[in-house]
């Protein structure tokens, strides 16, 4: 009697019938058809308006934040810090993420303008598109390409990385951006540097002349405080939703629908993080990776369809809480963030 070769299967992975797995393109096409029906029947407000309104409100609230910082009383001052911190992260994270996927508008020319406006306060639009859209989305959890390894700093202690290092994100980000400009054409590099400097100078001058900070160091400290207000969840979200899930070799990765259902995880809805980061980065990350051109609001709208379909086809639909992922990363930091992740072998997927 000939024995079938044994292959490891992850303990949490449901048994997937081979015929269904081999028809990955058909499954993706069927799901896409269901999603497109919802998108087609949705209004402009649902497709783009809700998210544009959130970004606009965050931008319009910034003057109130600067004025609150003029107060000598603690509560109004902290309200000002909160408004500026939330506004900054909404524009810098949610805005740049949507702009990188051209999810704010159907127009390509307007899409390029929004990409420059939201993204180039830190990186060039071209770099953001290549690193995030082409690599991370094109090769999600593929070792050496889209495996989120850029977020790993193996020389740091787990507690320093998880709780102290995020405070330095506002300082590290522009330094990394300047280093990456070496690989960009001169015109794009100069444009990005000018926009970065313009943003920093405007923030500093508004703190000095509108908020009334007397000392340059106090103004710079306030800049650091507001820009690092949500840096902890920003770092955590970026590692929680991919690292620790199945990783694949470039020549043996599964079909798209299985790759995204296996290698992406959703966190629960959170009012603050949903506003600042967007549903596509928090509770609808699976939906976002399957349909990256949709806005945050549309990802939320198609979430029941996607989750029901994946469960119906016996494909994983990964969900976990923020606290649970934090405990996992603290317990298994060496395994997840220091050592190279093992390649997952899945029978019948390839």
mmCIF file of C-alpha atoms in Angstrom:
data_model
loop_
_atom_site.group_PDB
_atom_site.id
_atom_site.type_symbol
_atom_site.label_atom_id
_atom_site.label_comp_id
_atom_site.label_asym_id
_atom_site.label_seq_id
_atom_site.Cartn_x
_atom_site.Cartn_y
_atom_site.Cartn_z
ATOM 1 C CA UNK A 1 0.000 0.000 0.000
ATOM 2 C CA UNK A 2 1.395 3.393 -1.024
ATOM 3 C CA UNK A 3 1.234 6.091 1.663
ATOM 4 C CA UNK A 4 0.417 9.643 0.753
ATOM 5 C CA UNK A 5 3.201 12.087 1.682
ATOM 6 C CA UNK A 6 2.511 13.949 4.922
ATOM 7 C CA UNK A 7 2.434 17.731 4.868
ATOM 8 C CA UNK A 8 2.088 19.999 7.896
ATOM 9 C CA UNK A 9 -1.173 21.890 8.305
ATOM 10 C CA UNK A 10 -1.573 24.739 10.752
ATOM 11 C CA UNK A 11 -3.743 23.677 13.715
ATOM 12 C CA UNK A 12 -6.135 26.612 13.293
ATOM 13 C CA UNK A 13 -6.529 26.148 9.561
ATOM 14 C CA UNK A 14 -9.809 24.491 8.571
ATOM 15 C CA UNK A 15 -9.697 21.580 6.173
ATOM 16 C CA UNK A 16 -10.100 22.960 2.665
ATOM 17 C CA UNK A 17 -11.363 20.572 -0.008
ATOM 18 C CA UNK A 18 -8.803 20.341 -2.797
ATOM 19 C CA UNK A 19 -11.235 21.029 -5.689
ATOM 20 C CA UNK A 20 -12.305 24.336 -4.134
ATOM 21 C CA UNK A 21 -8.737 25.413 -3.428
ATOM 22 C CA UNK A 22 -7.603 24.693 -6.980
ATOM 23 C CA UNK A 23 -10.301 27.024 -8.345
ATOM 24 C CA UNK A 24 -8.909 30.115 -6.607
ATOM 25 C CA UNK A 25 -9.502 32.351 -9.637
ATOM 26 C CA UNK A 26 -13.126 31.227 -9.859
ATOM 27 C CA UNK A 27 -13.666 31.891 -6.148
ATOM 28 C CA UNK A 28 -12.146 35.376 -6.441
ATOM 29 C CA UNK A 29 -14.230 36.110 -9.532
ATOM 30 C CA UNK A 30 -17.428 35.040 -7.767
ATOM 31 C CA UNK A 31 -16.637 37.157 -4.699
ATOM 32 C CA UNK A 32 -15.682 40.136 -6.894
ATOM 33 C CA UNK A 33 -19.017 39.892 -8.701
ATOM 34 C CA UNK A 34 -20.914 40.026 -5.403
ATOM 35 C CA UNK A 35 -18.853 42.964 -4.190
ATOM 36 C CA UNK A 36 -19.180 44.894 -7.443
ATOM 37 C CA UNK A 37 -22.973 44.650 -7.226
ATOM 38 C CA UNK A 38 -22.813 46.381 -3.841
ATOM 39 C CA UNK A 39 -20.330 48.992 -5.067
ATOM 40 C CA UNK A 40 -22.376 49.664 -8.199
ATOM 41 C CA UNK A 41 -25.535 50.250 -6.180
ATOM 42 C CA UNK A 42 -23.780 52.568 -3.708
ATOM 43 C CA UNK A 43 -23.952 56.345 -3.910
ATOM 44 C CA UNK A 44 -20.977 58.692 -4.308
ATOM 45 C CA UNK A 45 -21.389 59.597 -0.645
ATOM 46 C CA UNK A 46 -20.896 55.947 0.354
ATOM 47 C CA UNK A 47 -18.031 55.330 -2.096
ATOM 48 C CA UNK A 48 -16.022 58.499 -1.419
ATOM 49 C CA UNK A 49 -18.009 61.173 0.410
ATOM 50 C CA UNK A 50 -17.900 59.737 3.940
ATOM 51 C CA UNK A 51 -14.112 59.465 3.962
ATOM 52 C CA UNK A 52 -13.593 62.855 2.319
ATOM 53 C CA UNK A 53 -15.864 64.343 4.998
ATOM 54 C CA UNK A 54 -13.772 62.757 7.786
ATOM 55 C CA UNK A 55 -10.556 64.130 6.274
ATOM 56 C CA UNK A 56 -12.133 67.568 5.784
ATOM 57 C CA UNK A 57 -13.413 67.703 9.372
ATOM 58 C CA UNK A 58 -9.964 66.771 10.674
ATOM 59 C CA UNK A 59 -8.368 69.528 8.590
ATOM 60 C CA UNK A 60 -10.949 72.143 9.602
ATOM 61 C CA UNK A 61 -10.559 71.272 13.293
ATOM 62 C CA UNK A 62 -6.814 72.071 13.328
ATOM 63 C CA UNK A 63 -7.233 75.854 13.972
ATOM 64 C CA UNK A 64 -9.281 75.052 17.093
ATOM 65 C CA UNK A 65 -6.460 72.810 18.281
ATOM 66 C CA UNK A 66 -3.836 75.527 17.874
ATOM 67 C CA UNK A 67 -6.045 78.024 19.699
ATOM 68 C CA UNK A 68 -6.688 75.601 22.601
ATOM 69 C CA UNK A 69 -2.923 75.365 23.120
ATOM 70 C CA UNK A 70 -2.891 79.069 24.019
ATOM 71 C CA UNK A 71 -4.708 78.281 27.280
ATOM 72 C CA UNK A 72 -2.805 78.241 30.560
ATOM 73 C CA UNK A 73 -5.292 75.727 31.949
ATOM 74 C CA UNK A 74 -4.612 71.996 31.737
ATOM 75 C CA UNK A 75 -7.865 70.713 30.258
ATOM 76 C CA UNK A 76 -8.101 73.117 27.258
ATOM 77 C CA UNK A 77 -4.381 72.561 26.605
ATOM 78 C CA UNK A 78 -4.838 68.763 26.553
ATOM 79 C CA UNK A 79 -7.874 69.172 24.300
ATOM 80 C CA UNK A 80 -5.637 71.090 21.896
ATOM 81 C CA UNK A 81 -3.020 68.325 21.960
ATOM 82 C CA UNK A 82 -5.750 65.747 21.306
ATOM 83 C CA UNK A 83 -7.247 67.696 18.387
ATOM 84 C CA UNK A 84 -3.851 68.212 16.733
ATOM 85 C CA UNK A 85 -2.777 64.620 17.365
ATOM 86 C CA UNK A 86 -5.979 63.147 15.969
ATOM 87 C CA UNK A 87 -5.946 65.560 13.035
ATOM 88 C CA UNK A 88 -2.335 64.803 12.188
ATOM 89 C CA UNK A 89 -2.798 61.024 12.241
ATOM 90 C CA UNK A 90 -6.051 61.190 10.285
ATOM 91 C CA UNK A 91 -4.413 63.177 7.505
ATOM 92 C CA UNK A 92 -1.049 61.398 7.612
ATOM 93 C CA UNK A 93 -2.303 57.807 7.987
ATOM 94 C CA UNK A 94 -5.869 57.580 6.713
ATOM 95 C CA UNK A 95 -5.394 60.252 4.047
ATOM 96 C CA UNK A 96 -2.089 58.931 2.717
ATOM 97 C CA UNK A 97 -3.327 55.327 2.762
ATOM 98 C CA UNK A 98 -6.455 56.123 0.764
ATOM 99 C CA UNK A 99 -4.474 58.341 -1.603
ATOM 100 C CA UNK A 100 -1.867 55.628 -2.250
ATOM 101 C CA UNK A 101 -4.686 53.350 -3.463
ATOM 102 C CA UNK A 102 -6.437 56.168 -5.373
ATOM 103 C CA UNK A 103 -9.515 55.414 -3.241
ATOM 104 C CA UNK A 104 -10.549 59.052 -2.773
ATOM 105 C CA UNK A 105 -11.674 59.645 -6.341
ATOM 106 C CA UNK A 106 -12.178 57.921 -9.688
ATOM 107 C CA UNK A 107 -10.132 60.569 -11.501
ATOM 108 C CA UNK A 108 -6.468 59.643 -12.019
ATOM 109 C CA UNK A 109 -5.366 63.280 -12.234
ATOM 110 C CA UNK A 110 -7.134 64.170 -8.982
ATOM 111 C CA UNK A 111 -5.768 60.965 -7.483
ATOM 112 C CA UNK A 112 -2.201 62.087 -8.223
ATOM 113 C CA UNK A 113 -2.885 65.468 -6.653
ATOM 114 C CA UNK A 114 -4.267 63.892 -3.467
ATOM 115 C CA UNK A 115 -1.289 61.519 -3.366
ATOM 116 C CA UNK A 116 1.130 64.456 -3.383
ATOM 117 C CA UNK A 117 -0.936 66.375 -0.820
ATOM 118 C CA UNK A 118 -1.293 63.540 1.710
ATOM 119 C CA UNK A 119 1.774 61.370 1.140
ATOM 120 C CA UNK A 120 4.623 63.719 0.367
ATOM 121 C CA UNK A 121 4.813 65.240 3.820
ATOM 122 C CA UNK A 122 6.864 62.079 4.518
ATOM 123 C CA UNK A 123 7.582 59.997 1.394
ATOM 124 C CA UNK A 124 7.368 60.476 -2.357
ATOM 125 C CA UNK A 125 4.085 59.318 -3.868
ATOM 126 C CA UNK A 126 5.986 56.987 -6.181
ATOM 127 C CA UNK A 127 7.793 55.286 -3.293
ATOM 128 C CA UNK A 128 4.590 54.890 -1.318
ATOM 129 C CA UNK A 129 2.886 53.332 -4.307
ATOM 130 C CA UNK A 130 5.761 50.956 -4.987
ATOM 131 C CA UNK A 131 6.486 49.870 -1.400
ATOM 132 C CA UNK A 132 2.903 49.628 -0.192
ATOM 133 C CA UNK A 133 0.778 48.884 -3.256
ATOM 134 C CA UNK A 134 3.174 46.944 -5.485
ATOM 135 C CA UNK A 135 5.132 45.047 -2.814
ATOM 136 C CA UNK A 136 2.995 44.749 0.307
ATOM 137 C CA UNK A 137 -0.304 44.215 -1.516
ATOM 138 C CA UNK A 138 1.130 42.380 -4.490
ATOM 139 C CA UNK A 139 3.156 39.972 -2.343
ATOM 140 C CA UNK A 140 1.304 39.903 0.985
ATOM 141 C CA UNK A 141 3.216 37.691 3.454
ATOM 142 C CA UNK A 142 5.646 36.507 0.771
ATOM 143 C CA UNK A 143 9.083 36.115 2.351
ATOM 144 C CA UNK A 144 11.502 38.837 1.287
ATOM 145 C CA UNK A 145 8.897 40.893 -0.572
ATOM 146 C CA UNK A 146 5.670 41.691 1.272
ATOM 147 C CA UNK A 147 6.231 39.988 4.633
ATOM 148 C CA UNK A 148 6.191 43.227 6.725
ATOM 149 C CA UNK A 149 9.866 42.702 7.605
ATOM 150 C CA UNK A 150 10.503 46.458 7.253
ATOM 151 C CA UNK A 151 8.717 46.844 10.595
ATOM 152 C CA UNK A 152 11.145 44.542 12.391
ATOM 153 C CA UNK A 153 14.002 45.923 14.487
ATOM 154 C CA UNK A 154 15.513 42.713 15.931
ATOM 155 C CA UNK A 155 18.214 44.573 17.882
ATOM 156 C CA UNK A 156 15.591 46.153 20.151
ATOM 157 C CA UNK A 157 14.215 44.624 23.334
ATOM 158 C CA UNK A 158 10.513 43.685 23.132
ATOM 159 C CA UNK A 159 9.421 46.307 25.671
ATOM 160 C CA UNK A 160 11.513 49.039 24.050
ATOM 161 C CA UNK A 161 10.104 48.192 20.619
ATOM 162 C CA UNK A 162 6.485 47.881 21.710
ATOM 163 C CA UNK A 163 6.267 50.774 24.185
ATOM 164 C CA UNK A 164 9.200 53.212 23.864
ATOM 165 C CA UNK A 165 10.328 53.182 20.235
ATOM 166 C CA UNK A 166 6.937 54.399 18.894
ATOM 167 C CA UNK A 167 7.565 57.745 20.598
ATOM 168 C CA UNK A 168 10.473 58.261 18.187
ATOM 169 C CA UNK A 169 8.389 57.607 15.045
ATOM 170 C CA UNK A 170 8.003 61.349 14.219
ATOM 171 C CA UNK A 171 11.818 61.658 14.266
ATOM 172 C CA UNK A 172 12.629 58.354 12.533
ATOM 173 C CA UNK A 173 10.109 58.723 9.695
ATOM 174 C CA UNK A 174 11.615 61.834 8.007
ATOM 175 C CA UNK A 175 15.125 60.393 8.398
ATOM 176 C CA UNK A 176 14.063 57.166 6.673
ATOM 177 C CA UNK A 177 12.300 59.203 3.995
ATOM 178 C CA UNK A 178 15.433 61.270 3.309
ATOM 179 C CA UNK A 179 17.491 58.094 3.034
ATOM 180 C CA UNK A 180 15.046 56.646 0.490
ATOM 181 C CA UNK A 181 15.282 59.790 -1.643
ATOM 182 C CA UNK A 182 18.648 58.568 -2.906
ATOM 183 C CA UNK A 183 16.755 56.174 -5.187
ATOM 184 C CA UNK A 184 14.382 58.812 -6.563
ATOM 185 C CA UNK A 185 14.861 61.157 -9.509
ATOM 186 C CA UNK A 186 16.025 64.634 -8.558
ATOM 187 C CA UNK A 187 12.787 66.434 -9.439
ATOM 188 C CA UNK A 188 10.605 64.164 -7.280
ATOM 189 C CA UNK A 189 13.147 64.276 -4.436
ATOM 190 C CA UNK A 190 13.231 68.086 -4.389
ATOM 191 C CA UNK A 191 9.434 68.251 -4.461
ATOM 192 C CA UNK A 192 9.168 65.888 -1.488
ATOM 193 C CA UNK A 193 11.860 67.711 0.521
ATOM 194 C CA UNK A 194 10.121 71.050 -0.091
ATOM 195 C CA UNK A 195 6.731 69.694 1.006
ATOM 196 C CA UNK A 196 8.268 68.038 4.088
ATOM 197 C CA UNK A 197 10.001 71.262 5.116
ATOM 198 C CA UNK A 198 6.869 73.298 4.405
ATOM 199 C CA UNK A 199 4.796 71.042 6.665
ATOM 200 C CA UNK A 200 7.315 71.124 9.514
ATOM 201 C CA UNK A 201 7.824 74.893 9.260
ATOM 202 C CA UNK A 202 4.077 75.603 9.182
ATOM 203 C CA UNK A 203 3.500 73.393 12.213
ATOM 204 C CA UNK A 204 6.341 75.092 14.116
ATOM 205 C CA UNK A 205 5.338 78.646 13.151
ATOM 206 C CA UNK A 206 1.691 78.067 14.077
ATOM 207 C CA UNK A 207 2.747 76.795 17.496
ATOM 208 C CA UNK A 208 4.978 79.853 18.032
ATOM 209 C CA UNK A 209 2.729 82.581 16.646
ATOM 210 C CA UNK A 210 -0.821 81.223 17.115
ATOM 211 C CA UNK A 211 -0.485 78.930 20.124
ATOM 212 C CA UNK A 212 1.931 81.327 21.803
ATOM 213 C CA UNK A 213 4.840 79.038 22.685
ATOM 214 C CA UNK A 214 7.682 81.266 23.892
ATOM 215 C CA UNK A 215 10.521 78.766 23.615
ATOM 216 C CA UNK A 216 11.604 76.954 20.422
ATOM 217 C CA UNK A 217 12.182 73.802 22.478
ATOM 218 C CA UNK A 218 8.677 73.869 23.946
ATOM 219 C CA UNK A 219 7.216 74.210 20.453
ATOM 220 C CA UNK A 220 9.346 71.319 19.166
ATOM 221 C CA UNK A 221 8.338 69.196 22.162
ATOM 222 C CA UNK A 222 4.677 69.900 21.437
ATOM 223 C CA UNK A 223 5.224 68.905 17.796
ATOM 224 C CA UNK A 224 6.720 65.617 18.960
ATOM 225 C CA UNK A 225 3.863 65.050 21.402
ATOM 226 C CA UNK A 226 1.074 65.604 18.890
ATOM 227 C CA UNK A 227 2.773 63.602 16.127
ATOM 228 C CA UNK A 228 3.426 60.646 18.436
ATOM 229 C CA UNK A 229 -0.001 60.702 20.125
ATOM 230 C CA UNK A 230 -1.162 57.570 18.278
ATOM 231 C CA UNK A 231 2.249 56.202 17.308
ATOM 232 C CA UNK A 232 1.842 53.138 19.552
ATOM 233 C CA UNK A 233 -1.300 51.809 17.857
ATOM 234 C CA UNK A 234 0.183 52.830 14.495
ATOM 235 C CA UNK A 235 3.174 50.532 15.012
ATOM 236 C CA UNK A 236 1.111 47.803 16.650
ATOM 237 C CA UNK A 237 -1.551 47.699 13.942
ATOM 238 C CA UNK A 238 1.064 47.380 11.214
ATOM 239 C CA UNK A 239 2.613 44.292 12.799
ATOM 240 C CA UNK A 240 -0.465 42.679 14.382
ATOM 241 C CA UNK A 241 -2.325 42.142 11.126
ATOM 242 C CA UNK A 242 0.285 40.171 9.173
ATOM 243 C CA UNK A 243 3.222 38.997 11.269
ATOM 244 C CA UNK A 244 2.492 35.719 13.027
ATOM 245 C CA UNK A 245 0.212 34.561 10.206
ATOM 246 C CA UNK A 246 1.231 32.123 7.428
ATOM 247 C CA UNK A 247 4.200 33.196 5.290
ATOM 248 C CA UNK A 248 4.852 31.942 1.767
ATOM 249 C CA UNK A 249 7.691 31.462 -0.691
ATOM 250 C CA UNK A 250 7.404 33.532 -3.863
ATOM 251 C CA UNK A 251 7.266 30.424 -6.066
ATOM 252 C CA UNK A 252 4.800 28.547 -3.849
ATOM 253 C CA UNK A 253 2.304 31.181 -2.756
ATOM 254 C CA UNK A 254 -1.397 30.287 -2.932
ATOM 255 C CA UNK A 255 -3.983 31.921 -5.156
ATOM 256 C CA UNK A 256 -4.937 35.484 -4.283
ATOM 257 C CA UNK A 257 -8.118 34.762 -2.340
ATOM 258 C CA UNK A 258 -6.406 32.097 -0.196
ATOM 259 C CA UNK A 259 -3.305 34.244 0.247
ATOM 260 C CA UNK A 260 -5.315 37.153 1.629
ATOM 261 C CA UNK A 261 -7.649 35.050 3.768
ATOM 262 C CA UNK A 262 -4.677 33.244 5.326
ATOM 263 C CA UNK A 263 -2.215 36.107 5.698
ATOM 264 C CA UNK A 264 -4.396 39.044 6.818
ATOM 265 C CA UNK A 265 -6.201 39.689 10.108
ATOM 266 C CA UNK A 266 -8.964 42.052 11.219
ATOM 267 C CA UNK A 267 -9.042 43.847 14.563
ATOM 268 C CA UNK A 268 -12.304 44.858 16.279
ATOM 269 C CA UNK A 269 -13.893 48.218 15.517
ATOM 270 C CA UNK A 270 -12.569 51.118 17.579
ATOM 271 C CA UNK A 271 -14.067 54.604 17.245
ATOM 272 C CA UNK A 272 -10.766 56.494 17.599
ATOM 273 C CA UNK A 273 -8.654 54.200 15.415
ATOM 274 C CA UNK A 274 -11.414 53.854 12.812
ATOM 275 C CA UNK A 275 -11.501 57.650 12.504
ATOM 276 C CA UNK A 276 -7.737 58.208 12.431
ATOM 277 C CA UNK A 277 -6.523 55.122 10.551
ATOM 278 C CA UNK A 278 -9.641 54.064 8.658
ATOM 279 C CA UNK A 279 -11.672 50.843 8.597
ATOM 280 C CA UNK A 280 -9.387 49.340 5.953
ATOM 281 C CA UNK A 281 -6.476 49.361 8.418
ATOM 282 C CA UNK A 282 -8.452 48.206 11.473
ATOM 283 C CA UNK A 283 -11.626 46.120 11.253
ATOM 284 C CA UNK A 284 -11.734 45.593 7.467
ATOM 285 C CA UNK A 285 -8.125 44.763 6.665
ATOM 286 C CA UNK A 286 -9.046 41.446 5.020
ATOM 287 C CA UNK A 287 -11.578 43.237 2.816
ATOM 288 C CA UNK A 288 -9.012 45.926 2.005
ATOM 289 C CA UNK A 289 -6.411 43.389 0.842
ATOM 290 C CA UNK A 290 -8.959 41.645 -1.340
ATOM 291 C CA UNK A 291 -10.296 44.925 -2.801
ATOM 292 C CA UNK A 292 -7.602 47.585 -2.177
ATOM 293 C CA UNK A 293 -9.106 50.284 -4.404
ATOM 294 C CA UNK A 294 -12.223 50.626 -2.241
ATOM 295 C CA UNK A 295 -12.534 53.407 0.318
ATOM 296 C CA UNK A 296 -12.699 52.771 4.058
ATOM 297 C CA UNK A 297 -16.467 53.209 4.139
ATOM 298 C CA UNK A 298 -16.980 50.774 1.259
ATOM 299 C CA UNK A 299 -14.722 48.202 2.937
ATOM 300 C CA UNK A 300 -17.011 48.436 5.959
ATOM 301 C CA UNK A 301 -20.081 48.036 3.746
ATOM 302 C CA UNK A 302 -18.808 44.882 1.998
ATOM 303 C CA UNK A 303 -17.481 43.324 5.210
ATOM 304 C CA UNK A 304 -20.574 41.108 5.836
ATOM 305 C CA UNK A 305 -20.450 39.850 2.243
ATOM 306 C CA UNK A 306 -16.738 39.000 2.356
ATOM 307 C CA UNK A 307 -16.834 37.349 5.784
ATOM 308 C CA UNK A 308 -19.899 35.281 4.893
ATOM 309 C CA UNK A 309 -18.401 34.204 1.554
ATOM 310 C CA UNK A 310 -15.051 33.112 3.001
ATOM 311 C CA UNK A 311 -16.741 31.137 5.768
ATOM 312 C CA UNK A 312 -19.148 29.643 3.252
ATOM 313 C CA UNK A 313 -16.201 28.406 1.151
ATOM 314 C CA UNK A 314 -14.422 27.137 4.297
ATOM 315 C CA UNK A 315 -11.610 29.670 3.945
ATOM 316 C CA UNK A 316 -10.066 31.370 7.003
ATOM 317 C CA UNK A 317 -11.420 34.748 8.102
ATOM 318 C CA UNK A 318 -8.898 35.868 10.726
ATOM 319 C CA UNK A 319 -10.095 38.110 13.547
ATOM 320 C CA UNK A 320 -8.516 38.859 16.913
ATOM 321 C CA UNK A 321 -8.574 41.542 19.587
ATOM 322 C CA UNK A 322 -5.926 44.225 20.065
ATOM 323 C CA UNK A 323 -5.177 42.980 23.587
ATOM 324 C CA UNK A 324 -4.820 39.381 22.449
ATOM 325 C CA UNK A 325 -2.347 40.312 19.704
ATOM 326 C CA UNK A 326 -0.375 42.507 22.112
ATOM 327 C CA UNK A 327 -0.018 39.604 24.563
ATOM 328 C CA UNK A 328 1.007 37.277 21.734
ATOM 329 C CA UNK A 329 3.753 39.612 20.517
ATOM 330 C CA UNK A 330 5.088 40.177 24.019
ATOM 331 C CA UNK A 331 5.170 36.427 24.692
ATOM 332 C CA UNK A 332 6.608 35.403 21.307
ATOM 333 C CA UNK A 333 8.612 38.509 20.387
ATOM 334 C CA UNK A 334 11.802 36.542 19.600
ATOM 335 C CA UNK A 335 9.939 34.134 17.355
ATOM 336 C CA UNK A 336 7.832 36.716 15.547
ATOM 337 C CA UNK A 337 10.040 39.814 15.398
ATOM 338 C CA UNK A 338 13.640 38.595 15.620
ATOM 339 C CA UNK A 339 13.920 35.249 13.859
ATOM 340 C CA UNK A 340 13.035 34.719 10.217
ATOM 341 C CA UNK A 341 9.470 33.401 9.892
ATOM 342 C CA UNK A 342 9.069 29.826 8.620
ATOM 343 C CA UNK A 343 7.490 29.222 5.225
ATOM 344 C CA UNK A 344 4.012 27.745 5.532
ATOM 345 C CA UNK A 345 3.354 24.635 3.455
ATOM 346 C CA UNK A 346 -0.322 24.146 2.589
ATOM 347 C CA UNK A 347 -1.558 21.031 0.828
ATOM 348 C CA UNK A 348 -3.506 21.652 -2.357
ATOM 349 C CA UNK A 349 -3.118 25.421 -2.269
ATOM 350 C CA UNK A 350 -0.279 25.832 -4.745
#
